[in-house]
Amino acid sequence: MQEIFARKYVNYLVPALAKISKESNHEEIEKIVRYEADMALVLSPEGCAWSHALKHKLQLNVINVDTFPGSSNQAQKHLKMEDDQNAKLLKKISANVFPNDDKPKRFETREMQAAGTKEEVEIESEEKEMSRKLTYIRTLLPGGSEMVVNDLMLSELGSYIFCLELQVNILRSMVQII
């Protein structure tokens, strides 16, 4: 699988990067490279729900290729992602996943102990923590919010992480060659 992924990734990305105009400014080039790297990631694995979700997200967040002179013909449109929008989104996700709770911990413990035995309180607390972590994971996985938490979602998460690791290794190798 690694070899197939790497071959597909490089076969998409290298020609796409070669077509980028050297006349483009740094910001335009950065956006094009990011889009092309994301598209290579999307097109390299086979049969992954996360890759379909990421491709859909890329297609929803595109701008016309004419904005970037000399950009790849392989990708008819390019991703429009502003750094401040990404920062706002990350802040929003962090706020929802890790909300600031000003309630004292002692009050929570008394409140929880009133609800049942110590064992029930521990189980309820663990379930809340697990639910919070799964919610966070679903925000990281492309298409995760539409997935039911089950073995399939965890398999998709494993596939996504594996492909991201392969992408990083390929990009590191490409940088060393250049």
Short mmCIF file of C-alpha atoms in Angstrom, two decimals:
data_model
loop_
_atom_site.label_atom_id
_atom_site.label_comp_id
_atom_site.label_asym_id
_atom_site.label_seq_id
_atom_site.Cartn_x
_atom_site.Cartn_y
_atom_site.Cartn_z
CA MET A 1 0.00 0.00 0.00
CA GLN A 2 2.86 2.38 0.81
CA GLU A 3 4.40 1.99 -2.62
CA ILE A 4 1.08 2.50 -4.42
CA PHE A 5 0.30 5.58 -2.32
CA ALA A 6 3.78 7.04 -2.87
CA ARG A 7 3.65 6.40 -6.62
CA LYS A 8 0.22 8.00 -7.02
CA TYR A 9 1.14 10.91 -4.76
CA VAL A 10 4.38 11.74 -6.58
CA ASN A 11 2.84 11.14 -10.03
CA TYR A 12 0.19 13.76 -9.26
CA LEU A 13 2.22 16.26 -7.26
CA VAL A 14 5.47 16.59 -9.26
CA PRO A 15 3.83 17.52 -12.59
CA ALA A 16 1.43 19.86 -10.79
CA LEU A 17 4.28 21.66 -9.04
CA ALA A 18 6.32 21.84 -12.25
CA LYS A 19 3.51 23.80 -13.91
CA ILE A 20 3.46 26.55 -11.28
CA SER A 21 4.60 29.81 -12.79
CA LYS A 22 7.73 31.30 -11.33
CA GLU A 23 6.15 34.68 -11.99
CA SER A 24 3.56 34.14 -9.24
CA ASN A 25 4.13 35.85 -5.94
CA HIS A 26 5.04 33.92 -2.79
CA GLU A 27 1.51 33.95 -1.35
CA GLU A 28 -0.03 32.62 -4.56
CA ILE A 29 2.60 29.88 -4.83
CA GLU A 30 2.02 28.88 -1.22
CA LYS A 31 -1.73 28.49 -1.81
CA ILE A 32 -1.22 26.53 -5.01
CA VAL A 33 1.34 24.18 -3.43
CA ARG A 34 -0.93 23.57 -0.45
CA TYR A 35 -3.88 22.82 -2.72
CA GLU A 36 -1.85 20.50 -4.94
CA ALA A 37 -0.41 18.65 -1.91
CA ASP A 38 -3.94 18.25 -0.51
CA MET A 39 -5.24 17.02 -3.87
CA ALA A 40 -2.39 14.51 -4.12
CA LEU A 41 -3.33 13.29 -0.63
CA VAL A 42 -6.97 12.97 -1.71
CA LEU A 43 -6.21 11.10 -4.94
CA SER A 44 -3.58 8.67 -3.61
CA PRO A 45 -5.47 6.28 -1.28
CA GLU A 46 -8.21 4.01 -2.53
CA GLY A 47 -11.67 3.63 -1.03
CA CYS A 48 -11.33 5.92 1.97
CA ALA A 49 -14.33 7.94 3.13
CA TRP A 50 -12.05 10.64 4.53
CA SER A 51 -10.46 11.22 1.10
CA HIS A 52 -13.89 11.73 -0.47
CA ALA A 53 -14.80 14.16 2.32
CA LEU A 54 -11.54 16.08 1.96
CA LYS A 55 -11.97 16.27 -1.82
CA HIS A 56 -15.49 17.62 -1.33
CA LYS A 57 -14.16 20.20 1.14
CA LEU A 58 -11.45 21.27 -1.30
CA GLN A 59 -14.01 21.65 -4.07
CA LEU A 60 -16.27 23.76 -1.84
CA ASN A 61 -13.42 26.09 -0.89
CA VAL A 62 -12.00 26.80 -4.31
CA ILE A 63 -11.36 29.91 -6.32
CA ASN A 64 -10.86 30.18 -10.05
CA VAL A 65 -7.55 28.92 -11.37
CA ASP A 66 -7.15 32.14 -13.37
CA THR A 67 -6.33 33.92 -10.11
CA PHE A 68 -3.04 32.04 -10.03
CA PRO A 69 -1.04 32.57 -13.21
CA GLY A 70 0.79 29.44 -14.31
CA SER A 71 -1.01 27.12 -11.94
CA SER A 72 -1.55 23.44 -12.66
CA ASN A 73 -4.01 22.39 -15.34
CA GLN A 74 -4.54 19.14 -13.41
CA ALA A 75 -6.51 21.04 -10.82
CA GLN A 76 -9.11 23.21 -12.47
CA LYS A 77 -9.64 25.30 -9.35
CA HIS A 78 -7.60 26.22 -6.32
CA LEU A 79 -8.18 26.22 -2.63
CA LYS A 80 -8.86 29.55 -0.99
CA MET A 81 -7.69 29.31 2.57
CA GLU A 82 -6.72 32.42 4.48
CA ASP A 83 -4.49 32.02 7.53
CA ASP A 84 -6.75 34.10 9.76
CA GLN A 85 -9.78 31.98 8.79
CA ASN A 86 -7.84 28.85 9.73
CA ALA A 87 -6.85 30.42 13.03
CA LYS A 88 -10.48 31.35 13.77
CA LEU A 89 -11.64 27.84 12.93
CA LEU A 90 -8.96 26.27 15.12
CA LYS A 91 -9.89 28.61 17.96
CA LYS A 92 -13.58 27.73 17.55
CA ILE A 93 -12.87 23.99 17.55
CA SER A 94 -10.61 24.31 20.59
CA ALA A 95 -13.24 26.34 22.44
CA ASN A 96 -15.92 23.73 21.73
CA VAL A 97 -13.76 20.76 22.58
CA PHE A 98 -11.96 22.23 25.56
CA PRO A 99 -14.44 24.71 27.06
CA ASN A 100 -13.31 26.82 29.98
CA ASP A 101 -15.33 25.62 32.92
CA ASP A 102 -15.19 28.07 35.80
CA LYS A 103 -17.13 25.76 38.09
CA PRO A 104 -14.94 24.60 41.02
CA LYS A 105 -13.96 20.94 40.88
CA ARG A 106 -15.14 20.33 44.47
CA PHE A 107 -18.65 21.44 43.50
CA GLU A 108 -18.64 19.08 40.52
CA THR A 109 -17.55 16.19 42.72
CA ARG A 110 -20.32 16.87 45.27
CA GLU A 111 -22.83 17.26 42.48
CA MET A 112 -21.74 13.99 40.89
CA GLN A 113 -21.66 12.10 44.20
CA ALA A 114 -25.21 13.17 44.87
CA ALA A 115 -26.18 11.48 41.59
CA GLY A 116 -25.00 8.01 42.66
CA THR A 117 -22.28 5.88 44.13
CA LYS A 118 -18.61 6.60 43.69
CA GLU A 119 -18.34 3.84 41.04
CA GLU A 120 -21.26 5.30 39.06
CA VAL A 121 -19.69 8.74 39.27
CA GLU A 122 -16.37 7.39 37.96
CA ILE A 123 -18.10 5.56 35.09
CA GLU A 124 -20.12 8.67 34.20
CA SER A 125 -16.99 10.82 34.35
CA GLU A 126 -15.06 8.38 32.11
CA GLU A 127 -17.95 8.27 29.63
CA LYS A 128 -18.04 12.07 29.46
CA GLU A 129 -14.29 12.21 28.92
CA MET A 130 -14.45 9.53 26.20
CA SER A 131 -17.32 11.36 24.50
CA ARG A 132 -15.35 14.63 24.60
CA LYS A 133 -12.29 12.96 23.06
CA LEU A 134 -14.33 11.24 20.33
CA THR A 135 -15.98 14.56 19.50
CA TYR A 136 -12.54 16.11 19.15
CA ILE A 137 -11.31 13.25 16.94
CA ARG A 138 -14.37 13.62 14.72
CA THR A 139 -13.44 17.27 14.10
CA LEU A 140 -9.94 16.27 12.97
CA LEU A 141 -11.00 13.52 10.56
CA PRO A 142 -12.32 14.82 7.22
CA GLY A 143 -15.97 13.74 7.09
CA GLY A 144 -15.77 12.61 10.72
CA SER A 145 -18.75 14.69 11.80
CA GLU A 146 -20.95 12.65 9.45
CA MET A 147 -19.57 9.31 10.64
CA VAL A 148 -21.04 7.15 13.36
CA VAL A 149 -18.54 6.34 16.09
CA ASN A 150 -17.73 2.70 15.44
CA ASP A 151 -14.95 0.48 14.13
CA LEU A 152 -15.30 1.98 10.64
CA MET A 153 -14.63 5.49 11.91
CA LEU A 154 -11.61 4.29 13.86
CA SER A 155 -10.38 2.46 10.75
CA GLU A 156 -10.80 5.66 8.72
CA LEU A 157 -8.88 7.56 11.39
CA GLY A 158 -6.05 5.02 11.23
CA SER A 159 -5.99 5.26 7.43
CA TYR A 160 -5.95 9.07 7.54
CA ILE A 161 -3.08 9.18 10.03
CA PHE A 162 -1.15 6.59 8.02
CA CYS A 163 -1.60 8.59 4.80
CA LEU A 164 -0.60 11.84 6.53
CA GLU A 165 2.59 10.16 7.75
CA LEU A 166 3.32 8.92 4.23
CA GLN A 167 2.68 12.42 2.86
CA VAL A 168 5.13 13.95 5.34
CA ASN A 169 7.78 11.35 4.50
CA ILE A 170 7.36 11.90 0.76
CA LEU A 171 7.53 15.69 1.11
CA ARG A 172 10.63 15.43 3.31
CA SER A 173 12.28 13.20 0.69
CA MET A 174 11.37 15.66 -2.07
CA VAL A 175 12.90 18.56 -0.10
CA GLN A 176 16.14 16.61 0.40
CA ILE A 177 16.36 15.93 -3.34
CA ILE A 178 15.89 19.59 -4.25
#
